[in-house]
């Protein structure tokens, strides 16, 4: 056998063994955000014992490292590995003190080619950081990084509606979220971004805001013109900051129409069925297909209410749909590698009921109104993009 060939094989095997050893070490220490950590630390930074993952109702699969054990993991791309702990009668999340990998353990021996970072502007709207889903009936539990523009709107301490971040200072939602009978005032509202679960707080990912101004469309009536805007402000007087879990969604060009059958995604914290008493609590998303207005008007109830300011969507087998509690949330569609907000969850007859699709406010009919109310007036190639 050729000596050069033997040498090449030996070098390749040596490199593979070295890589395997290095990879094995990486799994046992903190590298990056620790998503790959598979070590055996089982106490939080506060010294509390970690609970068994399988005894907690969570949306992550075994491929993220969680399972029948009590070790710290980072299944949701948080800041670093964490675990659930018990505090009295409450169960909460706490970070873990995992030893960091030494530089020699995980740094490549060859210096990578320098790649310029993208400019951090609002032209990066509609970009997801990461998307990991775990299928359930009627949609998917998902982390907020797959819908980083989704907003959770609260009236005092009660969850009210969803919304979408269209610029760092503005959230778009549904007008029917603010009925006269509850007399909501801007000062009683709060908005959370980066939230994956209604009943849980992740201080490392979430951003909280008060509402400086609430603008309900003046012609809102019987779900027509079902659109509203919230101007948000943090306790320090600023607006939303771009992170992997908080990003803006793009607004589509004026009067853009997508063809019937086009697949889009709806997301929210609403009920998992029409009969449910409680909201999902954990963020869910589901794929739905756009429908023509003719197809949507098959039912008499829809014929009398549907207007040109609405669009309809449903799954082909009627198994997934928006439901109560999803109101104000986003209906988004992918185009040219970005995510555009084409609809706001508005109304429907039941949830996931055959021939009764979900109905959404058609955002492309409101570009001018949004621009007038918010001052977001920059257009590029016919599209309106949020400004800083």
Coordinates of C-alpha atoms in Angstrom, one line a residue:
X1 CA 0.0 0.0 0.0
X2 CA 1.3 3.5 -0.9
X3 CA 3.0 5.1 2.1
X4 CA 1.4 8.5 1.3
X5 CA -2.0 6.9 1.3
X6 CA -1.3 5.2 4.7
X7 CA -0.1 8.5 6.1
X8 CA -3.3 10.3 4.9
X9 CA -5.5 7.7 6.5
X10 CA -3.6 7.9 9.8
X11 CA -3.8 11.7 9.8
X12 CA -7.6 11.6 9.1
X13 CA -8.2 9.1 11.9
X14 CA -6.1 11.3 14.2
X15 CA -8.1 14.4 13.4
X16 CA -11.4 12.4 13.8
X17 CA -10.3 11.1 17.3
X18 CA -9.1 14.5 18.3
X19 CA -12.4 16.1 17.2
X20 CA -14.4 13.4 19.1
X21 CA -12.4 14.0 22.2
X22 CA -12.9 17.7 21.9
X23 CA -16.6 17.3 21.3
X24 CA -16.9 15.0 24.3
X25 CA -15.3 17.6 26.5
X26 CA -17.6 20.3 25.1
X27 CA -20.6 18.3 26.1
X28 CA -19.4 18.3 29.7
X29 CA -18.7 22.0 30.1
X30 CA -20.2 25.4 29.1
X31 CA -19.6 26.4 25.5
X32 CA -21.6 29.3 24.1
X33 CA -25.1 29.3 25.6
X34 CA -24.7 25.7 26.7
X35 CA -27.4 24.2 24.4
X36 CA -25.0 21.3 23.8
X37 CA -24.2 20.8 27.5
X38 CA -24.8 17.2 28.6
X39 CA -22.9 17.3 31.9
X40 CA -24.1 16.2 35.4
X41 CA -24.5 19.5 37.3
X42 CA -27.9 19.1 39.1
X43 CA -28.1 22.1 41.4
X44 CA -29.0 25.7 40.6
X45 CA -26.8 28.7 41.3
X46 CA -28.8 29.2 44.5
X47 CA -28.1 25.6 45.6
X48 CA -31.6 24.3 45.0
X49 CA -31.9 20.7 43.7
X50 CA -33.1 20.3 40.1
X51 CA -36.3 18.5 39.5
X52 CA -36.7 15.6 37.1
X53 CA -37.5 17.0 33.6
X54 CA -40.0 14.2 32.9
X55 CA -42.1 15.3 36.0
X56 CA -42.6 18.8 34.6
X57 CA -45.0 19.6 31.8
X58 CA -42.7 21.2 29.2
X59 CA -42.6 21.5 25.4
X60 CA -39.1 20.3 24.6
X61 CA -38.1 16.9 23.2
X62 CA -35.2 14.6 24.1
X63 CA -33.1 15.9 21.3
X64 CA -32.6 19.1 23.4
X65 CA -31.1 17.1 26.2
X66 CA -34.0 16.9 28.6
X67 CA -35.4 13.5 29.7
X68 CA -35.6 11.2 32.7
X69 CA -32.9 13.0 34.7
X70 CA -32.3 16.0 36.9
X71 CA -29.3 17.6 35.2
X72 CA -29.1 21.2 34.0
X73 CA -29.9 21.8 30.4
X74 CA -30.6 24.6 28.0
X75 CA -33.4 23.3 25.7
X76 CA -34.8 26.8 24.8
X77 CA -31.6 28.7 23.8
X78 CA -31.7 30.8 27.0
X79 CA -28.6 32.5 28.4
X80 CA -27.1 29.3 29.9
X81 CA -28.2 25.9 31.3
X82 CA -30.9 25.9 33.8
X83 CA -33.4 23.6 35.6
X84 CA -36.7 23.6 37.4
X85 CA -36.6 23.8 41.1
X86 CA -39.2 23.8 43.9
X87 CA -39.6 26.9 46.1
X88 CA -42.2 26.1 48.7
X89 CA -45.3 25.2 46.7
X90 CA -44.1 26.9 43.6
X91 CA -41.9 25.4 40.8
X92 CA -39.7 28.0 39.0
X93 CA -36.6 28.1 36.7
X94 CA -33.1 28.9 38.0
X95 CA -29.8 29.0 36.1
X96 CA -27.0 26.6 36.9
X97 CA -23.4 27.3 37.6
X98 CA -21.8 25.1 34.9
X99 CA -18.0 25.3 34.5
X100 CA -16.9 27.0 31.3
X101 CA -14.9 25.1 28.7
X102 CA -11.3 26.3 28.5
X103 CA -10.2 28.1 25.3
X104 CA -8.0 25.2 24.2
X105 CA -11.0 22.8 24.6
X106 CA -13.3 24.1 22.0
X107 CA -11.5 26.7 19.9
X108 CA -10.6 25.6 16.3
X109 CA -6.9 25.3 15.5
X110 CA -7.5 27.1 12.2
X111 CA -8.6 30.8 12.5
X112 CA -11.9 31.2 10.7
X113 CA -12.3 33.6 7.9
X114 CA -13.6 37.0 9.1
X115 CA -17.2 37.6 8.1
X116 CA -18.7 41.1 8.5
X117 CA -21.7 41.1 10.8
X118 CA -25.0 42.4 9.4
X119 CA -25.9 46.0 10.2
X120 CA -28.4 46.1 13.1
X121 CA -31.2 48.0 11.4
X122 CA -34.9 47.5 11.2
X123 CA -34.4 46.2 7.7
X124 CA -33.7 42.9 9.5
X125 CA -37.5 42.7 10.3
X126 CA -39.1 39.4 9.9
X127 CA -36.1 37.3 10.7
X128 CA -36.4 34.4 13.0
X129 CA -33.4 33.4 15.1
X130 CA -34.3 29.8 15.5
X131 CA -37.3 27.5 15.2
X132 CA -37.8 24.3 17.1
X133 CA -41.3 22.8 17.3
X134 CA -42.9 19.8 19.1
X135 CA -46.0 18.5 17.4
X136 CA -49.3 18.2 19.4
X137 CA -52.9 18.0 18.2
X138 CA -54.1 21.2 16.8
X139 CA -50.8 22.9 16.3
X140 CA -47.4 23.0 17.9
X141 CA -45.9 24.2 21.1
X142 CA -43.0 26.5 20.2
X143 CA -40.5 28.8 21.8
X144 CA -40.7 32.5 21.3
X145 CA -37.7 32.6 19.0
X146 CA -39.9 31.1 16.2
X147 CA -42.3 34.1 16.7
X148 CA -40.0 36.8 18.2
X149 CA -42.5 39.6 17.3
X150 CA -45.4 38.1 19.3
X151 CA -46.6 40.3 22.2
X152 CA -48.6 39.4 25.3
X153 CA -50.9 42.2 26.3
X154 CA -52.2 42.3 29.9
X155 CA -54.9 44.4 31.5
X156 CA -53.6 44.9 35.0
X157 CA -52.6 41.3 35.9
X158 CA -54.9 39.5 33.5
X159 CA -53.8 38.2 30.1
X160 CA -55.9 40.1 27.5
X161 CA -54.7 39.6 23.9
X162 CA -51.8 38.9 21.6
X163 CA -50.1 41.4 19.4
X164 CA -47.2 41.9 17.0
X165 CA -44.2 44.2 17.3
X166 CA -44.0 46.2 14.0
X167 CA -41.3 48.6 15.2
X168 CA -39.4 49.0 18.5
X169 CA -42.0 51.3 19.9
X170 CA -45.3 50.0 18.3
X171 CA -47.4 46.9 18.8
X172 CA -50.2 46.0 16.4
X173 CA -53.2 44.2 17.7
X174 CA -57.0 43.9 17.4
X175 CA -59.5 46.6 18.3
X176 CA -62.0 44.1 19.8
X177 CA -59.5 43.4 22.5
X178 CA -60.5 46.7 24.1
X179 CA -64.4 46.7 24.4
X180 CA -66.2 49.5 26.0
X181 CA -67.6 47.4 28.8
X182 CA -64.2 46.8 30.3
X183 CA -63.2 50.5 29.7
X184 CA -59.5 49.7 29.3
X185 CA -57.1 52.7 29.7
X186 CA -53.6 52.8 28.4
X187 CA -52.2 53.1 31.9
X188 CA -53.8 49.8 33.0
X189 CA -52.2 47.9 30.1
X190 CA -48.8 46.3 30.0
X191 CA -47.0 44.5 27.2
X192 CA -44.5 41.7 27.3
X193 CA -42.1 40.7 24.5
X194 CA -40.0 37.5 24.4
X195 CA -42.6 35.5 26.4
X196 CA -43.0 31.8 25.8
X197 CA -45.4 31.1 28.6
X198 CA -48.1 33.3 30.1
X199 CA -47.7 31.8 33.6
X200 CA -43.9 31.9 33.7
X201 CA -41.3 34.7 33.7
X202 CA -37.9 34.5 32.0
X203 CA -36.1 37.6 33.0
X204 CA -33.2 36.8 30.6
X205 CA -35.4 36.8 27.5
X206 CA -38.5 39.0 28.3
X207 CA -38.9 42.7 28.0
X208 CA -41.8 44.5 29.8
X209 CA -43.4 47.8 28.8
X210 CA -46.2 50.1 29.8
X211 CA -48.5 51.5 27.2
X212 CA -48.0 55.2 26.4
X213 CA -50.7 55.5 23.8
X214 CA -53.6 53.3 22.7
X215 CA -55.1 53.9 19.2
X216 CA -58.2 52.0 18.2
X217 CA -59.4 52.4 14.6
X218 CA -62.1 55.0 14.6
X219 CA -64.3 53.0 12.3
X220 CA -64.1 49.7 14.1
X221 CA -67.6 48.1 14.1
X222 CA -68.7 44.5 14.3
X223 CA -65.2 43.2 13.6
X224 CA -64.8 45.5 10.5
X225 CA -61.6 47.6 10.8
X226 CA -60.6 45.3 13.7
X227 CA -57.2 46.9 14.3
X228 CA -55.4 48.9 17.0
X229 CA -52.0 50.2 17.9
X230 CA -50.1 50.4 21.2
X231 CA -47.2 52.7 21.7
X232 CA -44.9 51.0 24.3
X233 CA -42.3 52.4 26.6
X234 CA -40.0 50.7 29.2
X235 CA -39.5 51.9 32.7
X236 CA -36.3 53.5 31.5
X237 CA -38.1 55.4 28.8
X238 CA -36.9 53.3 25.9
X239 CA -38.4 50.9 23.4
X240 CA -37.9 47.3 22.5
X241 CA -34.3 46.1 22.1
X242 CA -33.5 43.5 19.4
X243 CA -32.5 40.1 20.8
X244 CA -33.0 36.5 19.6
X245 CA -36.3 36.5 21.4
X246 CA -37.5 40.0 20.5
X247 CA -37.6 41.2 16.8
X248 CA -39.9 43.1 14.6
X249 CA -42.1 41.6 11.9
X250 CA -42.2 43.1 8.4
X251 CA -45.3 44.9 7.1
X252 CA -46.2 43.9 3.5
X253 CA -46.7 46.3 0.6
X254 CA -49.9 48.2 0.2
X255 CA -52.8 46.0 -1.1
X256 CA -50.5 42.9 -1.7
X257 CA -52.6 39.8 -2.2
X258 CA -51.4 36.3 -1.8
X259 CA -53.1 33.5 -3.7
X260 CA -55.6 31.1 -2.1
X261 CA -53.8 28.0 -0.7
X262 CA -50.7 30.0 0.3
X263 CA -49.4 28.6 3.6
X264 CA -49.1 31.0 6.5
X265 CA -48.7 30.6 10.3
X266 CA -50.9 31.8 13.2
X267 CA -49.6 32.0 16.7
X268 CA -50.9 32.8 20.2
X269 CA -51.6 31.7 23.8
X270 CA -55.3 31.0 23.3
X271 CA -57.5 28.0 24.0
X272 CA -56.6 24.6 22.6
X273 CA -60.2 23.9 21.8
X274 CA -63.5 25.8 21.8
X275 CA -64.7 23.9 24.8
X276 CA -61.6 24.6 26.9
X277 CA -61.9 26.8 30.0
X278 CA -58.3 27.8 30.1
X279 CA -55.8 29.3 27.7
X280 CA -52.9 27.3 26.5
X281 CA -50.4 29.3 28.7
X282 CA -47.6 28.1 26.5
X283 CA -47.1 29.8 23.1
X284 CA -48.5 27.7 20.2
X285 CA -48.4 28.0 16.4
X286 CA -50.1 26.3 13.6
X287 CA -50.0 26.3 9.8
X288 CA -53.1 27.5 7.9
X289 CA -53.8 28.1 4.2
X290 CA -55.3 31.3 2.9
X291 CA -58.8 31.1 1.4
X292 CA -60.6 33.0 -1.3
X293 CA -63.5 35.2 0.0
X294 CA -65.9 33.2 -2.2
X295 CA -64.9 30.0 -0.4
X296 CA -65.0 31.7 3.0
X297 CA -68.6 32.9 2.4
X298 CA -70.1 29.4 2.2
X299 CA -71.7 29.8 5.6
X300 CA -74.5 32.3 6.0
X301 CA -72.9 33.8 9.1
X302 CA -69.8 34.7 7.2
X303 CA -71.7 36.1 4.2
X304 CA -73.3 38.8 6.5
X305 CA -70.2 39.8 8.3
X306 CA -67.2 39.3 6.0
X307 CA -65.9 42.6 4.4
X308 CA -63.0 43.5 2.1
X309 CA -61.0 44.3 5.2
X310 CA -60.9 40.7 6.2
X311 CA -59.2 37.5 5.0
X312 CA -59.8 33.9 5.9
X313 CA -57.5 31.0 6.5
X314 CA -57.8 27.4 7.7
X315 CA -56.0 24.1 7.6
X316 CA -57.0 21.8 4.7
X317 CA -58.4 19.2 7.2
X318 CA -59.9 21.8 9.6
X319 CA -57.8 20.5 12.4
X320 CA -56.0 23.7 13.4
X321 CA -57.2 27.2 13.9
X322 CA -56.9 30.3 16.0
X323 CA -59.2 30.3 19.1
X324 CA -60.4 32.5 22.0
X325 CA -57.3 34.1 23.6
X326 CA -55.4 34.3 20.3
X327 CA -57.1 37.6 19.4
X328 CA -54.8 40.3 18.2
X329 CA -52.0 37.8 17.5
X330 CA -50.2 37.4 14.2
X331 CA -51.0 35.7 10.9
X332 CA -47.6 35.7 9.2
X333 CA -46.5 34.5 5.8
X334 CA -43.0 33.8 4.4
X335 CA -41.7 35.6 1.3
X336 CA -38.2 36.2 0.1
X337 CA -36.7 34.8 3.2
X338 CA -38.6 37.2 5.5
X339 CA -41.8 37.0 7.6
X340 CA -44.6 39.4 6.8
X341 CA -47.6 40.3 9.0
X342 CA -50.6 39.7 6.7
X343 CA -53.3 39.3 9.3
X344 CA -54.4 40.0 12.8
X345 CA -56.5 37.3 14.6
X346 CA -60.0 38.7 14.6
X347 CA -63.0 36.3 14.7
X348 CA -64.5 32.9 13.7
X349 CA -67.5 30.7 14.3
X350 CA -66.1 28.2 16.8
X351 CA -62.5 26.9 16.6
X352 CA -61.3 24.4 14.0
X353 CA -64.8 23.8 12.8
X354 CA -65.4 22.5 9.3
X355 CA -66.4 25.2 6.8
X356 CA -65.9 27.9 9.5
X357 CA -62.4 29.3 9.0
X358 CA -60.6 31.8 11.1
X359 CA -61.0 35.4 10.0
X360 CA -58.2 38.0 10.1
X361 CA -57.9 41.7 9.7
X362 CA -56.2 42.3 6.3
X363 CA -53.1 44.3 7.2
X364 CA -52.4 45.4 3.6
X365 CA -55.6 47.6 3.7
X366 CA -54.1 49.6 6.5
X367 CA -50.6 50.7 5.5
X368 CA -51.6 54.3 5.2
X369 CA -53.5 54.4 8.5
X370 CA -50.6 52.8 10.3
X371 CA -48.2 55.3 8.8
X372 CA -50.4 58.2 9.8
X373 CA -50.7 57.1 13.4
X374 CA -47.1 56.0 14.0
X375 CA -45.0 58.1 11.7
X376 CA -43.5 54.9 10.1
X377 CA -43.5 56.5 6.6
X378 CA -40.3 55.1 4.9
X379 CA -41.0 53.1 1.8
X380 CA -38.6 50.9 0.0
X381 CA -39.6 49.2 -3.3
X382 CA -43.2 49.8 -2.4
X383 CA -42.9 48.2 1.1
X384 CA -43.3 50.0 4.4
X385 CA -40.6 49.1 6.8
X386 CA -40.5 50.2 10.5
X387 CA -38.0 52.9 11.4
X388 CA -36.0 53.0 14.6

